[in-house]
CSV table of C-alpha atoms in Angstrom, one decimal:
chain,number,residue,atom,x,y,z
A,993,UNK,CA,11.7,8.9,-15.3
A,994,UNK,CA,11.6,6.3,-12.8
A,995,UNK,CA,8.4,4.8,-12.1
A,996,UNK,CA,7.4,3.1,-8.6
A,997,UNK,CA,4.9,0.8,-8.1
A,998,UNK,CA,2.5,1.3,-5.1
A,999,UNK,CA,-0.5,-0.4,-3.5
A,1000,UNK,CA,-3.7,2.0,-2.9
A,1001,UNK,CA,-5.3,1.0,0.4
A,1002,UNK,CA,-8.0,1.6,2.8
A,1003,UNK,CA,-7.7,1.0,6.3
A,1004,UNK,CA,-10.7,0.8,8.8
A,1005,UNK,CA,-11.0,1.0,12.2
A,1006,UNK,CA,-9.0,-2.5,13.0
A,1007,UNK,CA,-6.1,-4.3,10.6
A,1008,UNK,CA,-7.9,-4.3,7.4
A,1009,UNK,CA,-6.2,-3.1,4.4
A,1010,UNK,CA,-6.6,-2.4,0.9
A,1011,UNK,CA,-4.6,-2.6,-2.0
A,1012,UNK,CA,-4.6,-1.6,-5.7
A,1013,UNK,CA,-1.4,-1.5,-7.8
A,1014,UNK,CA,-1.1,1.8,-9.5
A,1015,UNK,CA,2.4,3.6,-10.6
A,1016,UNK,CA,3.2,7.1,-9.2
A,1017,UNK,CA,5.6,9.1,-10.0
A,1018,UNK,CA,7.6,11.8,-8.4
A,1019,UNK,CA,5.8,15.2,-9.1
A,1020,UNK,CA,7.3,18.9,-9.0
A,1021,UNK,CA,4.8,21.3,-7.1
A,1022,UNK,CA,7.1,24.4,-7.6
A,1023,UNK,CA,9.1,26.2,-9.3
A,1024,UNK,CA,11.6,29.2,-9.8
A,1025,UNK,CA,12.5,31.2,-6.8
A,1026,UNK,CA,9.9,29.4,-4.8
A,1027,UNK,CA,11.3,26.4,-5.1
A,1028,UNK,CA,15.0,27.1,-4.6
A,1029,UNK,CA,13.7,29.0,-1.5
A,1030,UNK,CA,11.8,26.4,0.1
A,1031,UNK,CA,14.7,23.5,-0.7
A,1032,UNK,CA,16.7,26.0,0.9
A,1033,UNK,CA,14.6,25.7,4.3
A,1034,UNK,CA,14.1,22.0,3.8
A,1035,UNK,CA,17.6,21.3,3.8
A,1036,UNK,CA,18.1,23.8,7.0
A,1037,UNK,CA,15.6,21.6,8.7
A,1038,UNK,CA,17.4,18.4,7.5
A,1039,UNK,CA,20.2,19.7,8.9
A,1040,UNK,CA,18.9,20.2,11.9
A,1041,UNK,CA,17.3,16.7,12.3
A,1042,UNK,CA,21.0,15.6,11.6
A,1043,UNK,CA,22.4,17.4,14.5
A,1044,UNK,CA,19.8,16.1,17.1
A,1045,UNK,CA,20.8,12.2,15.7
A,1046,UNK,CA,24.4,12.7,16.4
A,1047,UNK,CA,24.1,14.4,19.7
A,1048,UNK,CA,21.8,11.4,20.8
A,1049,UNK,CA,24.2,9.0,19.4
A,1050,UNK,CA,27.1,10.6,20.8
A,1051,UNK,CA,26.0,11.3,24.4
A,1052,UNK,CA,22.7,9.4,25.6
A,1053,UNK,CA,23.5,7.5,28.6
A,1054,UNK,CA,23.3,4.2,26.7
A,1055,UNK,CA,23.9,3.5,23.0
A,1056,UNK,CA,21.2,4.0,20.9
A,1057,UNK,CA,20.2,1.2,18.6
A,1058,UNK,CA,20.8,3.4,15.0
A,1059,UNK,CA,17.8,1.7,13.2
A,1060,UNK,CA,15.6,2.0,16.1
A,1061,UNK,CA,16.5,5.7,16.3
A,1062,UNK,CA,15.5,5.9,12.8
A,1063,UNK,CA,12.1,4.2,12.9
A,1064,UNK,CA,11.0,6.2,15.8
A,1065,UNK,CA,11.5,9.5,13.8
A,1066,UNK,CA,9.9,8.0,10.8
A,1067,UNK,CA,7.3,6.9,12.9
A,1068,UNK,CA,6.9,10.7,14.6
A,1069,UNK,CA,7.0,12.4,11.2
A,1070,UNK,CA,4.3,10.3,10.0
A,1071,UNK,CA,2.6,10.0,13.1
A,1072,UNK,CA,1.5,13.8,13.3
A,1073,UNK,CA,-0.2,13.6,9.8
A,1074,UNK,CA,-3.1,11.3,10.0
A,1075,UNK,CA,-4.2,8.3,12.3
A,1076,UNK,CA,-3.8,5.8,9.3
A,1077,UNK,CA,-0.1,6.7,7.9
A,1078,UNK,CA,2.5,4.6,8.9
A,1079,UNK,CA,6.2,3.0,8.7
A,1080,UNK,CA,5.8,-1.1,8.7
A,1081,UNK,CA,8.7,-2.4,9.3
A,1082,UNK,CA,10.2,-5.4,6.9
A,1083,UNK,CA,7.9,-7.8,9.2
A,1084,UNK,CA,4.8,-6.3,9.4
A,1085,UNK,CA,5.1,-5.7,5.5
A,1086,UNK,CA,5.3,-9.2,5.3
A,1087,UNK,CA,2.5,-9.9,7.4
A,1088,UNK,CA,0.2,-6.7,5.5
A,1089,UNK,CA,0.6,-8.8,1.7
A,1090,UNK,CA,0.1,-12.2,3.6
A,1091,UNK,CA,-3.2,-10.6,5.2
A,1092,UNK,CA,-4.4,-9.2,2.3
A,1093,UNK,CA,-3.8,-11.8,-0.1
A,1094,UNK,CA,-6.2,-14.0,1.8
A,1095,UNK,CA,-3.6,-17.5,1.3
A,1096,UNK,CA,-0.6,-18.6,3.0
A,1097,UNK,CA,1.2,-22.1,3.9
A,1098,UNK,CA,-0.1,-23.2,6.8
A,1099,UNK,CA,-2.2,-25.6,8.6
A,1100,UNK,CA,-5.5,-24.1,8.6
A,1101,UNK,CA,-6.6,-23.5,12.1
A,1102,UNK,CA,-8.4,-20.5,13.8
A,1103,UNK,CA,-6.4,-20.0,16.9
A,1104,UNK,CA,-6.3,-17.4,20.1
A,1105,UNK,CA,-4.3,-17.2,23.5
A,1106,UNK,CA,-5.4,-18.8,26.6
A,1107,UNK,CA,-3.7,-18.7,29.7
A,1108,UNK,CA,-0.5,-18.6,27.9
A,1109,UNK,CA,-1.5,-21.4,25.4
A,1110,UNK,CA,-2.9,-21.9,22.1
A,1111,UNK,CA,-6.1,-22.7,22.0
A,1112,UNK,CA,-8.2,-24.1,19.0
A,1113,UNK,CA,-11.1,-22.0,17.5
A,1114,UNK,CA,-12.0,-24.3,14.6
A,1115,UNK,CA,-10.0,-26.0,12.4
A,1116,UNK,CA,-11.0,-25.2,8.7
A,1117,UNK,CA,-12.8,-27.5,6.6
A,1118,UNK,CA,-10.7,-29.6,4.3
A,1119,UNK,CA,-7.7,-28.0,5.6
A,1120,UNK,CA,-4.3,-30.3,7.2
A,1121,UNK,CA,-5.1,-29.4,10.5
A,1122,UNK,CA,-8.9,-30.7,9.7
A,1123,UNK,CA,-7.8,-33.9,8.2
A,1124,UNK,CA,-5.2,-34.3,11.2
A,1125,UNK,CA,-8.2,-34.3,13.3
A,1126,UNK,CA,-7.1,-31.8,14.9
A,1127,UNK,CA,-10.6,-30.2,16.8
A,1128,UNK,CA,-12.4,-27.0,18.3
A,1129,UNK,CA,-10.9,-26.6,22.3
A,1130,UNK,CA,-7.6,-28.8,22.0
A,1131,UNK,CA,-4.7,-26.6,23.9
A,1132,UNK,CA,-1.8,-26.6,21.5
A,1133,UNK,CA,1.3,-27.0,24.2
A,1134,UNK,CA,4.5,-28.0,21.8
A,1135,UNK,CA,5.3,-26.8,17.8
A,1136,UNK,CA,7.7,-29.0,16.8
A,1137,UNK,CA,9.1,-30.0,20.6
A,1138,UNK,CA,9.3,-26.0,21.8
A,1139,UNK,CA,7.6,-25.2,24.2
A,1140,UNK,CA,4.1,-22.8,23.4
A,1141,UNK,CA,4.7,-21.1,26.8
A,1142,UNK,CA,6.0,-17.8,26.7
A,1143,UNK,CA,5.5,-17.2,22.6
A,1144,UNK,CA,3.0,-14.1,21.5
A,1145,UNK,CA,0.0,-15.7,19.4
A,1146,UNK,CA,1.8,-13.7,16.7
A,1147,UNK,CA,5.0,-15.4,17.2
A,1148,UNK,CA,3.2,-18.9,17.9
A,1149,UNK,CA,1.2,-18.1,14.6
A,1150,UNK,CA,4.5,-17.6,12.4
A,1151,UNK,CA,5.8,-20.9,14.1
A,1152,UNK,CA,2.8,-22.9,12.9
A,1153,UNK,CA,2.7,-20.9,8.8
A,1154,UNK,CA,5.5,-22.4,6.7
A,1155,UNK,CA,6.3,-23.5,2.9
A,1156,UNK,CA,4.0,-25.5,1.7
A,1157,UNK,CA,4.9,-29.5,1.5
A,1158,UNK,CA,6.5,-28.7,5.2
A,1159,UNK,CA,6.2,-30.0,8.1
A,1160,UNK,CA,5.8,-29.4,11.4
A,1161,UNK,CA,4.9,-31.7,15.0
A,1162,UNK,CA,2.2,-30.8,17.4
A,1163,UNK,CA,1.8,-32.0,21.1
A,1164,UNK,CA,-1.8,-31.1,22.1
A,1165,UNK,CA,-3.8,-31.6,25.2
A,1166,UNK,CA,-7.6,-32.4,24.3
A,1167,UNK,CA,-10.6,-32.5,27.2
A,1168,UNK,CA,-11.6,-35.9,28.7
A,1169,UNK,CA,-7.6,-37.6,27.2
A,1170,UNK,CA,-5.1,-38.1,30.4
A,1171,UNK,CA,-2.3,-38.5,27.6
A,1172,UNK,CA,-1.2,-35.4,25.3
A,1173,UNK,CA,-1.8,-36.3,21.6
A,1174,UNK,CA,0.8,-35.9,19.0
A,1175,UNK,CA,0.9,-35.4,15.2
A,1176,UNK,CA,2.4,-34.2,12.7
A,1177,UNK,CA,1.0,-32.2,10.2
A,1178,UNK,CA,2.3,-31.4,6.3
A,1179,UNK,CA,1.3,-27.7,5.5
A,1180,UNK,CA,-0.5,-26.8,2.2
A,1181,UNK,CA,-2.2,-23.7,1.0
A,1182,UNK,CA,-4.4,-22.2,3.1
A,1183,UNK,CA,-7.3,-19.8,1.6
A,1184,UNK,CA,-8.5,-17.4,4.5
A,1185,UNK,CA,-12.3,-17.6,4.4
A,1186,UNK,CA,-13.6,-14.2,4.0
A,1187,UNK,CA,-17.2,-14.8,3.0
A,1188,UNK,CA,-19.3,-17.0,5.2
A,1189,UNK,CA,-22.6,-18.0,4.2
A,1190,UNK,CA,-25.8,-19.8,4.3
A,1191,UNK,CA,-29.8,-20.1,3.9
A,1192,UNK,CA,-32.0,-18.3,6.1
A,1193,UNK,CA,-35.2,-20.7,6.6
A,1194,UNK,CA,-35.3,-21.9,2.8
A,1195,UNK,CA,-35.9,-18.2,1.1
A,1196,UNK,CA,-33.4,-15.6,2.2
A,1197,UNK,CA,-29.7,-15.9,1.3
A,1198,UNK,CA,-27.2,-14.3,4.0
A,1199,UNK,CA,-23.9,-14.0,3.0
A,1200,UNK,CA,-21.5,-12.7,5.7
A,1201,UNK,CA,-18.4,-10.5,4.3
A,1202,UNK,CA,-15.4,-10.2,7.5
A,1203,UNK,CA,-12.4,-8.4,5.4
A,1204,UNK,CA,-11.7,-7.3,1.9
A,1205,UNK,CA,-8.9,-9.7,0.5
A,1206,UNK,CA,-8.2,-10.8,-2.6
A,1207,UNK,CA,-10.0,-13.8,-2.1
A,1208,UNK,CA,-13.6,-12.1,-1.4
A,1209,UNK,CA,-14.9,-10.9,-4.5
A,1210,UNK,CA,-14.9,-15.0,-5.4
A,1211,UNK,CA,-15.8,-15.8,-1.9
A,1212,UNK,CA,-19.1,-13.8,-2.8
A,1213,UNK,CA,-19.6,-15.0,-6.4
A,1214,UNK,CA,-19.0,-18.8,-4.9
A,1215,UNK,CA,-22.2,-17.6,-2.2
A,1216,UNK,CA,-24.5,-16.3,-4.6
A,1217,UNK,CA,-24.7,-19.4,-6.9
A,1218,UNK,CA,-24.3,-22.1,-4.0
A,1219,UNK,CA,-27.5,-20.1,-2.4
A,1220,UNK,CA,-29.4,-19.6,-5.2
A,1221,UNK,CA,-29.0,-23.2,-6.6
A,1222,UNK,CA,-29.7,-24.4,-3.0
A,1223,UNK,CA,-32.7,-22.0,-2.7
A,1224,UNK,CA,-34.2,-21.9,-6.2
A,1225,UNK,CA,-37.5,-20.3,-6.9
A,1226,UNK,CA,-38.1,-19.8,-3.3
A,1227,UNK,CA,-35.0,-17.2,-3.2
A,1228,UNK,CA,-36.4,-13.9,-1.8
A,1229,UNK,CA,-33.6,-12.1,-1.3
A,1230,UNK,CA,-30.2,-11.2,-0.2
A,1231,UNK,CA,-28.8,-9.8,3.2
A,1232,UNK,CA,-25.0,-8.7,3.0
A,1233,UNK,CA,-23.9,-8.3,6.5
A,1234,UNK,CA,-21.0,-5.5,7.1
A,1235,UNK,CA,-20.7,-5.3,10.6
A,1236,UNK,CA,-17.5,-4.9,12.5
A,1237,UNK,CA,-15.8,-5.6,9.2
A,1238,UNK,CA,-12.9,-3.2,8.9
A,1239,UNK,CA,-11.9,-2.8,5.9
A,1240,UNK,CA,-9.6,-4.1,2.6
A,1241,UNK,CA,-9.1,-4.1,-0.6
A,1242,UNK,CA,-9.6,-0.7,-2.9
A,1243,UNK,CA,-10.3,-3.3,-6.0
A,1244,UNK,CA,-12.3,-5.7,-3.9
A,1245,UNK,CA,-14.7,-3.1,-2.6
A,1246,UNK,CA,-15.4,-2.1,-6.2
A,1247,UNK,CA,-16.1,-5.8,-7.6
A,1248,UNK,CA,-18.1,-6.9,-4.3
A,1249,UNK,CA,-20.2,-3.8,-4.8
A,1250,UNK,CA,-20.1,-4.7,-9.2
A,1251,UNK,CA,-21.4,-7.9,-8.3
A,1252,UNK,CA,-25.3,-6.3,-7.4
A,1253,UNK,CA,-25.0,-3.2,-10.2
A,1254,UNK,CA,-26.0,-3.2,-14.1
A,1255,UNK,CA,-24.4,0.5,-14.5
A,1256,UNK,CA,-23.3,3.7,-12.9
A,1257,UNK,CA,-20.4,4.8,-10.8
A,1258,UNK,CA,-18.8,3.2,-7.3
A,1259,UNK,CA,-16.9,5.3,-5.7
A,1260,UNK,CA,-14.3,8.0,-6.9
A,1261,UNK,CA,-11.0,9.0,-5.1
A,1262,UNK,CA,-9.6,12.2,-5.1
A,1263,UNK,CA,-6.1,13.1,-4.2
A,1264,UNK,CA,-4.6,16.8,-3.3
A,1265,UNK,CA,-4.2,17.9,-7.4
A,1266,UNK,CA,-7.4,17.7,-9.3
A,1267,UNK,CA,-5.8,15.9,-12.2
A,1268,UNK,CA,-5.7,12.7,-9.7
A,1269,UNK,CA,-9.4,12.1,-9.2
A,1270,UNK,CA,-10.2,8.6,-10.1
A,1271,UNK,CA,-13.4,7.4,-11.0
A,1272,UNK,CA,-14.7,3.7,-11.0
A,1273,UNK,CA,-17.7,2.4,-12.9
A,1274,UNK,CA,-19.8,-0.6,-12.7
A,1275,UNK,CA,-19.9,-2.8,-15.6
A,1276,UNK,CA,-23.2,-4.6,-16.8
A,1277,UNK,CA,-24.4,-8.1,-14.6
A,1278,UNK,CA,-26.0,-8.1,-11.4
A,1279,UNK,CA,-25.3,-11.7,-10.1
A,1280,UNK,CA,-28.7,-11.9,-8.1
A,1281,UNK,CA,-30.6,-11.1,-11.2
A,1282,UNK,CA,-32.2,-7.8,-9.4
A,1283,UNK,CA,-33.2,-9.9,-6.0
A,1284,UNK,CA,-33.8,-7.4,-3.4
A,1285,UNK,CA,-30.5,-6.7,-0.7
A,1286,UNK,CA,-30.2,-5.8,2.7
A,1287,UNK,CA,-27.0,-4.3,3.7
A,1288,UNK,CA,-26.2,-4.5,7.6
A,1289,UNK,CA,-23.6,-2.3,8.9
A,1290,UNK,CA,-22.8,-1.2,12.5
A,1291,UNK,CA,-20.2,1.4,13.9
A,1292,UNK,CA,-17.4,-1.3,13.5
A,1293,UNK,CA,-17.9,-1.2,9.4
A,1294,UNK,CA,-15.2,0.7,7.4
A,1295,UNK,CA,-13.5,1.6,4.6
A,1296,UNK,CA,-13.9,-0.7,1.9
A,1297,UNK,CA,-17.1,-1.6,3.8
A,1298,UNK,CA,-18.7,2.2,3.8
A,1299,UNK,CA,-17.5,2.0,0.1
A,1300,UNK,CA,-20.3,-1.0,-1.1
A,1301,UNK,CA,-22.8,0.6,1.5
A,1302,UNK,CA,-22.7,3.7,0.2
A,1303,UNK,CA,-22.4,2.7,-3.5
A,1304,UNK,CA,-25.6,0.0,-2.6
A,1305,UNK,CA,-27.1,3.3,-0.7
A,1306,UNK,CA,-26.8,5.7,-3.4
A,1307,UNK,CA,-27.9,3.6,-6.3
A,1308,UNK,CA,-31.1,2.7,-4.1
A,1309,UNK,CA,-30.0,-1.2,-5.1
A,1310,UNK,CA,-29.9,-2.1,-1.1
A,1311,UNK,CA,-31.4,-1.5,2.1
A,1312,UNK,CA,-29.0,-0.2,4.3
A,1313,UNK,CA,-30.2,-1.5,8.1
A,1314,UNK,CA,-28.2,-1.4,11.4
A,1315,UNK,CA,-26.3,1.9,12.9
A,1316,UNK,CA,-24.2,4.5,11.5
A,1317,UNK,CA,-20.9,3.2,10.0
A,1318,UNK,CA,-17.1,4.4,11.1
A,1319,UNK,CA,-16.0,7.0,8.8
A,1320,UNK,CA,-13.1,6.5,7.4
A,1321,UNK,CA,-13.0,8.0,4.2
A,1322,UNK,CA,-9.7,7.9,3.1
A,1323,UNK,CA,-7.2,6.0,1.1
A,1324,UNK,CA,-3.8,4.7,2.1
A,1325,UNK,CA,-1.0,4.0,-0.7
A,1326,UNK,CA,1.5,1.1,0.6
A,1327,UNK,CA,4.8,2.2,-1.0
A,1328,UNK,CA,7.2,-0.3,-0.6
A,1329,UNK,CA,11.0,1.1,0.6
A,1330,UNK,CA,13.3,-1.3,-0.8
A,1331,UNK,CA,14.8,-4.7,-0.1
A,1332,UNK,CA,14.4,-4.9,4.3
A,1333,UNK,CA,13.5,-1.4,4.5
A,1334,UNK,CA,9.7,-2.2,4.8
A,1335,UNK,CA,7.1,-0.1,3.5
A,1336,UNK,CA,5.4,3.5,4.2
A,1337,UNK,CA,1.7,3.7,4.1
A,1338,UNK,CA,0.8,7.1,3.5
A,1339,UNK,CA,-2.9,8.9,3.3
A,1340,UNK,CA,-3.0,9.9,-0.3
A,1341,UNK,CA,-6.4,10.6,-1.4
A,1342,UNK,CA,-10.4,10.8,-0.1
A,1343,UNK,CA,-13.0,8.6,-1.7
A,1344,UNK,CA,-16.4,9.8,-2.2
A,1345,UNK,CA,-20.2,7.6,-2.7
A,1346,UNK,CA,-21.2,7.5,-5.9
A,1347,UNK,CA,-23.8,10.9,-5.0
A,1348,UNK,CA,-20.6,12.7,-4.1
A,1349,UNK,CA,-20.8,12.1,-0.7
A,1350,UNK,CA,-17.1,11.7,1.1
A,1351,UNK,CA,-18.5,9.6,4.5
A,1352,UNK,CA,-14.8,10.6,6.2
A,1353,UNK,CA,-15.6,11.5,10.0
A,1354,UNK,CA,-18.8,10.8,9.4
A,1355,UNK,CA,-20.3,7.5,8.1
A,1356,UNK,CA,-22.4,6.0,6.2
A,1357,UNK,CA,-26.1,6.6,8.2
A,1358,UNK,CA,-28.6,3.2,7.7
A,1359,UNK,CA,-31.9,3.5,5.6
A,1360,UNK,CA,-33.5,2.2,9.0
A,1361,UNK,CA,-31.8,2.0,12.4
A,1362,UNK,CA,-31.6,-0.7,14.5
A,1363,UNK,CA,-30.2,-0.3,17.7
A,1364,UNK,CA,-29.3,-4.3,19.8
A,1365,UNK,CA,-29.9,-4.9,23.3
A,1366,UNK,CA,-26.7,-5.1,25.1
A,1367,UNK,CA,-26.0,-6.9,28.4
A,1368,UNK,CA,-25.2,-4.6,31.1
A,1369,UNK,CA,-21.5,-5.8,31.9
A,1370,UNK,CA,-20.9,-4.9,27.9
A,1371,UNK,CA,-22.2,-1.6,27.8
A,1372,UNK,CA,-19.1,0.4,28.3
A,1373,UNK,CA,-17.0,-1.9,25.5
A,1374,UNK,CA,-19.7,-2.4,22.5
A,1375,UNK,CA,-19.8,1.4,21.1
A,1376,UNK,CA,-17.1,2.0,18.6
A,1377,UNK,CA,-15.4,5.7,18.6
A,1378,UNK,CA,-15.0,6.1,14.9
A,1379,UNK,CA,-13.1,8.3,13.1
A,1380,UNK,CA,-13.9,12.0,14.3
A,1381,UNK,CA,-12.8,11.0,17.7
A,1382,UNK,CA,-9.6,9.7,16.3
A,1383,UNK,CA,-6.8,12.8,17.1
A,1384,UNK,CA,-5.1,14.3,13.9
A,1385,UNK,CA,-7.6,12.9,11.7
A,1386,UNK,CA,-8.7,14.3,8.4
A,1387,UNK,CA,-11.8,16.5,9.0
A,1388,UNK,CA,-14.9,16.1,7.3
A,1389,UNK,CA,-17.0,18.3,5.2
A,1390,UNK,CA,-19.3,19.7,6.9
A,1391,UNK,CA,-20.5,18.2,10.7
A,1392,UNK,CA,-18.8,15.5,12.2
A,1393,UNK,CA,-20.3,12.5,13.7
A,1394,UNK,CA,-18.8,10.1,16.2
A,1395,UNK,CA,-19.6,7.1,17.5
A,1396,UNK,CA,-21.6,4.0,16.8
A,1397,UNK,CA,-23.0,0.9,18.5
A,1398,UNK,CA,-21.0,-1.9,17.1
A,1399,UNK,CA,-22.6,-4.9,19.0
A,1400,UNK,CA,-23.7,-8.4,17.2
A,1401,UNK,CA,-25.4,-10.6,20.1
A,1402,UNK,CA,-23.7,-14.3,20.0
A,1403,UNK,CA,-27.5,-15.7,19.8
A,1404,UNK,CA,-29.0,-14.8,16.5
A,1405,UNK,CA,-32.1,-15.2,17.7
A,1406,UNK,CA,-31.0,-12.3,19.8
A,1407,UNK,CA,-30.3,-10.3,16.7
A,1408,UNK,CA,-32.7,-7.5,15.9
A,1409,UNK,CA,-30.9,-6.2,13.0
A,1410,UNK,CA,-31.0,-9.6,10.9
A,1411,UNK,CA,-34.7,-10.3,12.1
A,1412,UNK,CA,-35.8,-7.2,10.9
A,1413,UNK,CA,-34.1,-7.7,7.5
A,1414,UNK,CA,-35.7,-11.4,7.4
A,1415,UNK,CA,-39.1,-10.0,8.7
A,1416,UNK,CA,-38.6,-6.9,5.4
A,1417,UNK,CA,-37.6,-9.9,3.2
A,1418,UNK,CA,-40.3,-11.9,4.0
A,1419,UNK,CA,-42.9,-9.4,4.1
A,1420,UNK,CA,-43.9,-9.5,7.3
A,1421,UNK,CA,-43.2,-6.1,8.4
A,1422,UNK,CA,-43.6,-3.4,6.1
A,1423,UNK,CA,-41.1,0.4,5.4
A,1424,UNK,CA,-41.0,2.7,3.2
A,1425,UNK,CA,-37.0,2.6,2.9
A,1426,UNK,CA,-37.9,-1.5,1.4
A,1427,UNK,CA,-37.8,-2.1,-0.9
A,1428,UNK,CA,-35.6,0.9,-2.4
A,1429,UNK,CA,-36.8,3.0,-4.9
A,1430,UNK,CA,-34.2,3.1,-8.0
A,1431,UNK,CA,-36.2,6.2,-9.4
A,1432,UNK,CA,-35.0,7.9,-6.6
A,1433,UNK,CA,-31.1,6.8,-6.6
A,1434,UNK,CA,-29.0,10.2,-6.5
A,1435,UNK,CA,-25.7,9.4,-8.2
A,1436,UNK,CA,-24.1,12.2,-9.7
């Protein structure tokens, strides 16, 4: 029998994606009479979907693009299943594996659109684009002598990524020079930098997780021993912040969460057949040699994030502090369509904490709340929906919950969830949820 490889993912609330290989098979679910009788209808439908292509073919007042007709009916069918199944496309494939790979060749700039232009974020430490000099506010107005006018920051993006060992001209208009500058750049590697982090005072670690891709689970070991060799026996603890990170990697999830666990389970995944149910297990070394953590999550955190929350939660390793999480409790398999065809990514299978707990349309709810103060003009754009508002999506067992505050204040010294994790660290303020109790972890 034919075996085809697929990619398990979790999607959260924005782009993030997650991705183990496994290999699936085709199954038969029925037999005898049943089956012939329910091909039978199949095909009648089939047949009818057939009829409705060549009549639009034949008589719609302009010709149809065939592909486009059948994308859109792909698109439909998986549409009305679930919020997170979809067609991608040959491109968007493309751009899934480069995004959660976490490497590409490029030049190693943070970009976004302004006015039409691209404007410099940051450029990346010890990147082409840093060594080029290139800095934070130049307006990139040529690529290669084309004009930056007019191009999508996707397409202008695409423009600037290229083999590595390539090359590729930038004209660039910088603050307080009458002339524009131009260089030219050779493209290398380019790591995306999913873990941020740094020392709090000189005795709290923070380690800041955006995306699960395959290069976060090093990101985080990198973090733990840079801190704790930079902090030594002043180290307190730990806080892992979650927020408005969306999602990733199935396997990433499961070795970021590893990383802070002697024993036990992670998570589990269960498909529609019982025989499918997955389990995943911790294997012995906690990298922070048993240091007290601090989760922080908000309602922007999901999927793979809810997944070392909840693991964190349930083994009572972590404090979980901020709002209630986004609730999407499913996993996506990416199952590639062939050479050009693109890929489907289809809902195949819940996940559940490691207490049995499936957090789809729901969330994962914080040891201790924390709720930001929000400037008025923001008020209307800093609540996330989450997943039970999301139409068609898979219902939760038992009450649903929607909604979240998903605001991180620009300031830190504006940010109440990270001062009341420092102030827990340090002792200064005192809960009974800190630190946890592991005689009281509920694992099944």
């Amino acid at each position: 029998m034919m075996m085809r490889k697929t990619s398990l993912i979790l999607l959260g609330a924005a782009a993030g994606v997650a991705v183990t290989l496994i290999a699936s098979s085709p199954r038969i679910v029925l037999d005898g009479a049943r089956a012939q009788a329910a091909a039978a209808d199949t095909y009648r439908q089939l047949s009818l979907f057939g009829d409705v292509f060549e009549r639009v073919r034949a008589d719609y007042v302009e010709k149809p693009d065939d592909s486009k007709l059948i994308e859109s009916a792909i698109n439909g069918m998986l549409a009305g299943l679930y919020p997170h199944s979809s067609y991608m496309d040959s491109k968007s494939f493309r751009d899934m594996q480069v995004q959660t790979r976490g490497e590409f060749g490029g030049l190693g700039i943070e970009v976004t659109m302004e006015d039409g232009l691209i404007k410099v974020v940051a450029p990346i430490d010890e990147t082409p684009a840093a060594k080029a000099g290139i800095m934070a506010n130049d307006i990139i107005t040529h690529l290669d002598d084309e004009p930056v006018q007019g191009l999508t920051l996707n397409q202008a993006v695409e423009k600037m990524r290229g083999p590595e060992n390539s090359k590729i001209k930038l004209k660039i208009m910088r603050k307080g020079q009458e002339k524009p500058i131009e260089v030219s750049i050779t493209r290398a590697r380019i790591q995306v930098r999913s873990v941020r982090s740094h020392l709090e005072g000189d005795d709290v670690g923070f380690i800041r997780v955006t995306q699960f891709n395959e290069q976060t689970t090093e990101g985080l070991k990198k973090a733990i021993t840079d801190l704790s060799a930079q902090a030594g026996d002043k180290l307190k603890g730990y806080i892992i912040d979650l927020r408005n990170n969306p999602g990733g990697l199935l396997d990433q999830a499961i070795s970021v969460s590893d990383a802070f666990l002697e024993k036990g389970e992670i998570v589990s995944t269960r498909g529609r057949n019982a025989e499918e149910t997955q389990r995943f297990n911790a294997r012995a070394g906690d990298l922070t040699k048993s240091k007290p953590v601090i989760v922080l999550i908000n309602g922007g955190s999901a999927s793979a994030s809810e997944i070392v929350a909840g693991a964190l939660q349930d083994h009572r390793r972590a404090t979980v502090i901020g709002t209630r999480s986004f609730g999407k409790g499913s996993v996506q398999t990416i199952i590639p369509l062939g050479s050009g065809n693109g890929a489907l990514r289809l809902t195949t299978a819940r996940y559940f904490t490691p207490s049995g707990r499936s957090i789809q349309a729901k969330g994962i709810s914080p040891d201790i709340e924390v709720l930001q103060e929000v400037p008025e003009e923001l008020k209307a754009r800093t609540d996330t929906r989450g997943e039970a508002s999301l139409r068609g999506h898979l219902k939760a067992e038992g009450d649903e919950q929607t909604g979240s505050q998903s605001y991180i204040p620009p300031d830190p010294k504006d940010d109440r969830a990270l001062h009341t994790a420092l102030d827990l660290v340090r002792g200064i303020q005192k809960n009974s949820a800190y630190p946890p109790n592991p005689k009281t972890a509920v694992p099944n």
